[in-house]
PDB file of C-alpha atoms in Angstrom:
ATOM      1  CA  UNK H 161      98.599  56.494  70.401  1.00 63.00           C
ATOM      2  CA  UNK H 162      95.474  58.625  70.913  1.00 78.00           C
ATOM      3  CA  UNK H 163      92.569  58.575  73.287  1.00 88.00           C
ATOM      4  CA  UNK H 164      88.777  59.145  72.898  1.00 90.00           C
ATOM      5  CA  UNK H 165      86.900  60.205  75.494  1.00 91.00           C
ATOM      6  CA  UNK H 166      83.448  60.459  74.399  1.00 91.00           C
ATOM      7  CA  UNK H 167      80.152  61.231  76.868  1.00 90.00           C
ATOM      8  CA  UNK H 168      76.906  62.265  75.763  1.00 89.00           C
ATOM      9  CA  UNK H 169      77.771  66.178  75.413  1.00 92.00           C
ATOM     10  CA  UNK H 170      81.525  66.125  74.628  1.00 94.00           C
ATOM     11  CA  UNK H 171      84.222  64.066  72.378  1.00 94.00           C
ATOM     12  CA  UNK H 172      87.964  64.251  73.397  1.00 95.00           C
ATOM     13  CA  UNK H 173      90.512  63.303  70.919  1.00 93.00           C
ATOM     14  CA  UNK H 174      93.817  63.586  72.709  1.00 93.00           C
ATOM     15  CA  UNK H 175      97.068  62.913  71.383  1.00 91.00           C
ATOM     16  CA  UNK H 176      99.777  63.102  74.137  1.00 91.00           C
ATOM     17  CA  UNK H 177     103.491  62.670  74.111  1.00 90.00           C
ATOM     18  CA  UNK H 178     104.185  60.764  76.493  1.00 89.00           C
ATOM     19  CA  UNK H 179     107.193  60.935  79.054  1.00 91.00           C
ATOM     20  CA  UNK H 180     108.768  58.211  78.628  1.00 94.00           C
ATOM     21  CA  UNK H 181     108.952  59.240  74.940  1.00 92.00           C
ATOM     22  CA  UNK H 182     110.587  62.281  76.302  1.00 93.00           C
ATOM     23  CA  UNK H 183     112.952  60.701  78.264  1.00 96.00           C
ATOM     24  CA  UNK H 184     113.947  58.016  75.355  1.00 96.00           C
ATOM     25  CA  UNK H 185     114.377  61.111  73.198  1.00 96.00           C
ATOM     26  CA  UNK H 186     116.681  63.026  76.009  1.00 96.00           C
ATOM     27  CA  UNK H 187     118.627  59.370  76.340  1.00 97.00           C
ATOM     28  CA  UNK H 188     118.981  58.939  72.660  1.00 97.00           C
ATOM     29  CA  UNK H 189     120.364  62.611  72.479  1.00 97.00           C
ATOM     30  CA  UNK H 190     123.265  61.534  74.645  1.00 96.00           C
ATOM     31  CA  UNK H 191     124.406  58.720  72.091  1.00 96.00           C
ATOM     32  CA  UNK H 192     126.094  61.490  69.226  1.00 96.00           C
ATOM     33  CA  UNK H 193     128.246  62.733  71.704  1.00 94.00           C
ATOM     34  CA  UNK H 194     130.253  60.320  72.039  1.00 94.00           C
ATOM     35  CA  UNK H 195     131.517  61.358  68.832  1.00 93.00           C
ATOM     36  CA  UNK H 196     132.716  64.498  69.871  1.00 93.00           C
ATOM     37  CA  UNK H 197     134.482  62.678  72.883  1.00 92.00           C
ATOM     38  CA  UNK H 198     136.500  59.807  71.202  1.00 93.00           C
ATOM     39  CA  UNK H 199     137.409  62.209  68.132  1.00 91.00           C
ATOM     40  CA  UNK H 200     138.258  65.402  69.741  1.00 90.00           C
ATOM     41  CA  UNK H 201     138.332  64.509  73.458  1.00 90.00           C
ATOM     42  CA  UNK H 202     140.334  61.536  73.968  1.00 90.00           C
ATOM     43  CA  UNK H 203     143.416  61.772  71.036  1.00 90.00           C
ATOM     44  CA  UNK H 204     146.279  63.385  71.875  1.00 87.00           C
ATOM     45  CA  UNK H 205     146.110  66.129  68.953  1.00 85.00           C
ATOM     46  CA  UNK H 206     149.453  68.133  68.634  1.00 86.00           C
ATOM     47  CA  UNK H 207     147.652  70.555  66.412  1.00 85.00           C
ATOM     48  CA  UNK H 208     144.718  71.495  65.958  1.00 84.00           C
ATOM     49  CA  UNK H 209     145.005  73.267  62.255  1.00 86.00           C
ATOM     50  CA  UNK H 210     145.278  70.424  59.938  1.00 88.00           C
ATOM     51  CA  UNK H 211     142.859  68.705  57.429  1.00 92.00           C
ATOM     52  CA  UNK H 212     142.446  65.651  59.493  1.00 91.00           C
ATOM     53  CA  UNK H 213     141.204  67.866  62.698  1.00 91.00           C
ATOM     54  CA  UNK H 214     139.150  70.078  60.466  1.00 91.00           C
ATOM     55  CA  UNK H 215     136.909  66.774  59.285  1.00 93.00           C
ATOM     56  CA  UNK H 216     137.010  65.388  62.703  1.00 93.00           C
ATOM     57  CA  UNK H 217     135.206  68.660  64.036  1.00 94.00           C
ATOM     58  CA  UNK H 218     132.810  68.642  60.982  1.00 95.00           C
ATOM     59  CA  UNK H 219     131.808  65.096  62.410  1.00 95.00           C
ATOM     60  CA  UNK H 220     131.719  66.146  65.705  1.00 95.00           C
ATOM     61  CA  UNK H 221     129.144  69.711  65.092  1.00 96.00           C
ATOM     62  CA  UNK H 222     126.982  67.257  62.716  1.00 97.00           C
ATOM     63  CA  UNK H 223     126.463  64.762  66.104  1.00 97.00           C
ATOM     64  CA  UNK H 224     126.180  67.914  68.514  1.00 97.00           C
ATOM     65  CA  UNK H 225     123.445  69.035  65.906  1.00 97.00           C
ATOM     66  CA  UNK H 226     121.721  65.811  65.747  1.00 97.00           C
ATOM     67  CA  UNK H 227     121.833  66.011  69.829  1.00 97.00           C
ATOM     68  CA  UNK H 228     120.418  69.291  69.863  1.00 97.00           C
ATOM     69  CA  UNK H 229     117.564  68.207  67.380  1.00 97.00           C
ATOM     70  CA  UNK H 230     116.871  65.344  69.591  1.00 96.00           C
ATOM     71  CA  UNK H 231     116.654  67.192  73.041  1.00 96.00           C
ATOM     72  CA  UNK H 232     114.721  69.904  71.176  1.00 95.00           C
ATOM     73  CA  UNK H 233     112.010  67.154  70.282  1.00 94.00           C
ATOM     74  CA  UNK H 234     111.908  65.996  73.850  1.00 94.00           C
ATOM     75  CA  UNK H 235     111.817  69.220  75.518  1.00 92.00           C
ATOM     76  CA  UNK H 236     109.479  71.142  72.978  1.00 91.00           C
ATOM     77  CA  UNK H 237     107.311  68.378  70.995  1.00 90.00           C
ATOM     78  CA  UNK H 238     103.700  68.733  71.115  1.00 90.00           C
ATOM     79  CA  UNK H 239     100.608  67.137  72.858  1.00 93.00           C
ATOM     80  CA  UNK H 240      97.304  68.220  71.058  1.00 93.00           C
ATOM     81  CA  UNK H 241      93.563  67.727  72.382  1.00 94.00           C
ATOM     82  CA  UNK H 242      90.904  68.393  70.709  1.00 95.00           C
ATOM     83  CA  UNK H 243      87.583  68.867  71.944  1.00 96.00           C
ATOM     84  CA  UNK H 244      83.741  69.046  70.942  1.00 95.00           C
ATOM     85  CA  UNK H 245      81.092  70.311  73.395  1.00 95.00           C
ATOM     86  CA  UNK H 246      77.350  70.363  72.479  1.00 92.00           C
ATOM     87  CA  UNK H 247      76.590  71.860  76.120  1.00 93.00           C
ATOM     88  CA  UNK H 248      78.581  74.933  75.014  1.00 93.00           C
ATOM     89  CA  UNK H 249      78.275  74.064  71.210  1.00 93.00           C
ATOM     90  CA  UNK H 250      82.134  74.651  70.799  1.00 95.00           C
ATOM     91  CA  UNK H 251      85.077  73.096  68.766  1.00 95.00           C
ATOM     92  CA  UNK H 252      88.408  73.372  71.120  1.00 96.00           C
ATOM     93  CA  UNK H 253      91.855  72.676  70.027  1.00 97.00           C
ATOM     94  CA  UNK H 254      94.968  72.800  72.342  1.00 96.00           C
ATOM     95  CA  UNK H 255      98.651  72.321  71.947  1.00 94.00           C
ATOM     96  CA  UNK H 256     100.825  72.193  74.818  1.00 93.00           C
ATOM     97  CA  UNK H 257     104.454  71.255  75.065  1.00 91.00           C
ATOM     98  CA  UNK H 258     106.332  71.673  78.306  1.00 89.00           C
ATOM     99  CA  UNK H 259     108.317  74.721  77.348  1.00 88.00           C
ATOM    100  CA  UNK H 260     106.027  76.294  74.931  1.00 84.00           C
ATOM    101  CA  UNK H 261     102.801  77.731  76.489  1.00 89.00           C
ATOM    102  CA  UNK H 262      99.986  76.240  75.408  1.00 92.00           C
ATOM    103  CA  UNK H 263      97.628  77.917  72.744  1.00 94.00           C
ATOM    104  CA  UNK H 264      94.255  77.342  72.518  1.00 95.00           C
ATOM    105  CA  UNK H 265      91.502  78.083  70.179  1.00 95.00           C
ATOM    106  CA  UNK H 266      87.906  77.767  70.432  1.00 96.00           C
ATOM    107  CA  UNK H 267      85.362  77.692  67.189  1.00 95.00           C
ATOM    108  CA  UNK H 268      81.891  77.812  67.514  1.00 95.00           C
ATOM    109  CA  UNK H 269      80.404  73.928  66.367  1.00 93.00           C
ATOM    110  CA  UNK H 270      78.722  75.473  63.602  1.00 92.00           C
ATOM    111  CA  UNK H 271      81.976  76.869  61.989  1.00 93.00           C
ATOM    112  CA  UNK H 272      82.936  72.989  61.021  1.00 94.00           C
ATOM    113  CA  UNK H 273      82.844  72.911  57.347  1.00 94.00           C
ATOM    114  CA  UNK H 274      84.228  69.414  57.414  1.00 93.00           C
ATOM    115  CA  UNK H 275      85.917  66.101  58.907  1.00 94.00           C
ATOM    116  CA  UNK H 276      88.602  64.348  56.619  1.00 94.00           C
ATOM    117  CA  UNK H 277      91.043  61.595  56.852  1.00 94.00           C
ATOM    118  CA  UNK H 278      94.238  63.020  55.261  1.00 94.00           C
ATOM    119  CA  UNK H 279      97.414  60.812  54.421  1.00 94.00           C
ATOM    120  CA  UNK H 280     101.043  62.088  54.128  1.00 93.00           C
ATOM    121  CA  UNK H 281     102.847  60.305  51.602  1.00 94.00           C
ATOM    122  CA  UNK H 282     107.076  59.785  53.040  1.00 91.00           C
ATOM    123  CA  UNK H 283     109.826  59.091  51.071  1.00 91.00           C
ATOM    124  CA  UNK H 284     111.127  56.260  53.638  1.00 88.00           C
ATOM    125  CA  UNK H 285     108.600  53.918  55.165  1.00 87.00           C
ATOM    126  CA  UNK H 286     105.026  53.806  54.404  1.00 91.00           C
ATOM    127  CA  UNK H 287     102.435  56.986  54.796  1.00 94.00           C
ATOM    128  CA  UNK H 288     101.277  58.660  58.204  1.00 93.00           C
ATOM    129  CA  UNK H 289      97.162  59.404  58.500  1.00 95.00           C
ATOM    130  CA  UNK H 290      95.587  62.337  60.608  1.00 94.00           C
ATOM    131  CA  UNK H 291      91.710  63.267  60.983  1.00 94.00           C
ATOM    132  CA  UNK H 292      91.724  67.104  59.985  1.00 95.00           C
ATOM    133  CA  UNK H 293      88.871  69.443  60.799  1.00 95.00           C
ATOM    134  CA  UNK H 294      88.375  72.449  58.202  1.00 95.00           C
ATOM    135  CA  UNK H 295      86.689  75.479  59.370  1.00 95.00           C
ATOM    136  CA  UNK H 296      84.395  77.566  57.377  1.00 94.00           C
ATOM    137  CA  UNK H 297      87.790  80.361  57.582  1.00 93.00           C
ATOM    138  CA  UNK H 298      89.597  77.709  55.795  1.00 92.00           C
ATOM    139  CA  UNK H 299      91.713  76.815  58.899  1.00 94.00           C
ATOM    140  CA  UNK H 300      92.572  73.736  59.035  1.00 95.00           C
ATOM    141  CA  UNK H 301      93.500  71.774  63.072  1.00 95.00           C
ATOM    142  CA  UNK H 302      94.697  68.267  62.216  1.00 93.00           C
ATOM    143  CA  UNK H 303      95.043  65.381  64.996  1.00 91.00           C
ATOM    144  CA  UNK H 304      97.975  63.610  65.956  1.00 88.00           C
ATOM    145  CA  UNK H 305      99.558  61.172  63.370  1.00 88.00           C
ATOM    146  CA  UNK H 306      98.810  57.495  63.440  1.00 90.00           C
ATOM    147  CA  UNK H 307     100.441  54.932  61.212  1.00 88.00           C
ATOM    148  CA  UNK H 308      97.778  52.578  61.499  1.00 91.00           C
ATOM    149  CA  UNK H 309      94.700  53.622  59.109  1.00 92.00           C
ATOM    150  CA  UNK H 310      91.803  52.038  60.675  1.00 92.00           C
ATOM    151  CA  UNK H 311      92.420  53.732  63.982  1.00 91.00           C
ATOM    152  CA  UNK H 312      92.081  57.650  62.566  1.00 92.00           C
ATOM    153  CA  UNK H 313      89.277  56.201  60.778  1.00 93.00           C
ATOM    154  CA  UNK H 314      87.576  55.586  63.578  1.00 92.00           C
ATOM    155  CA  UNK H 315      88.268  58.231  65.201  1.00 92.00           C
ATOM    156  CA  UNK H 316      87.221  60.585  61.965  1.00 94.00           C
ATOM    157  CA  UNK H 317      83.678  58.210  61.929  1.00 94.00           C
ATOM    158  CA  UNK H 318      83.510  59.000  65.643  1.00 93.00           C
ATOM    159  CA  UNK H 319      83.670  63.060  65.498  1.00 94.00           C
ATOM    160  CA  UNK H 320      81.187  62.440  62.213  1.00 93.00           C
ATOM    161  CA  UNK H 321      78.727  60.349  64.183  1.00 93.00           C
ATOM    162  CA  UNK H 322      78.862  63.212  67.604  1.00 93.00           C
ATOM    163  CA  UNK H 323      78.495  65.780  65.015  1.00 91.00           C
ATOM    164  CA  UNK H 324      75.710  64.640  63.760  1.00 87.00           C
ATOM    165  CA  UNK H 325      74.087  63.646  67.126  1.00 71.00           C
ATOM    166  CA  UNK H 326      71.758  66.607  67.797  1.00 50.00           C
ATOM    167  CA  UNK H 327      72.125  68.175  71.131  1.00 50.00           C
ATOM    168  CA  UNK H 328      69.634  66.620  73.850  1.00 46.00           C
ATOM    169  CA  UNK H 329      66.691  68.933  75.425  1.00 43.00           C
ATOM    170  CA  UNK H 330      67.444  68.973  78.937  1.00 39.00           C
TER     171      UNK H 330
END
């Protein structure tokens, strides 16, 4: 779920992970291992080099690997803001995880070629929308995903609509 923080010089789109997303995703990384326990653990094997041990260990790597995956998503997935400023007339993007530092880039407002609604198609379930901003460099910074179209339209009407604004005389 994002939030938009809009005043009359600046628009925040921010797109956090939240902790207790983290912490589900740490939780739900404890569940494979319980194949490892009850299949290599807990039997009484009186040797480990036959075929029915070798395809018992296969099992258990493929759960320690889904494990890993799923504490690597909770320890290293990513929180993006991004942020318009006519005071300073800048375009600001951050990602931040808590074990990756977070990177930053600012853009001039001027360098925004354009503000789209892009959709990814997925092979299971139905598609995934972002708002992407193009730069006149061709880089492209895309928001967080949303399921739900009518929300990153409005936020992609709402960056539009500030971008338009002109900046007040103050």
């Amino acid at each position: 779920m994002s939030t938009i923080i809009e005043t009359d010089q600046t628009l925040e789109l921010n797109h956090p992970m939240r902790p207790v997303t983290r912490v589900l995703l740490l939780l739900l990384s404890l569940f494979p291992l319980l194949a490892p326990y009850q299949l290599i653990y807990l039997p009484d094997w009186q040797s480990y080099w036959n075929v029915y041990f070798l395809f018992v260990a296969l099992i258990s790597l493929g759960a320690m690997a889904v494990s890993a995956f799923l504490i690597w998503a909770a320890i290293a997935g990513l929180s993006k803001e991004i942020r318009f400023d006519k005071r300073s007339s800048t375009f600001t993007y951050i990602q931040q995880a808590p074990v990756v530092r977070p990177q930053r880039t600012d853009y001039p407002l001027a360098s925004i070629k354009s503000v789209e609604l892009e959709k990814t198609e997925w092979t299971d379930g139905g598609p995934s929308y972002h708002v992407s901003i193009e730069i006149i460099d061709g880089r492209k910074f895309t928001s967080g995903s949303s399921w739900t179209l009518a929300e990153v339209e409005q936020e992609r009407d709402r960056v539009r609509a500030f971008l338009r604004e002109r900046p007040q005389e103050g």
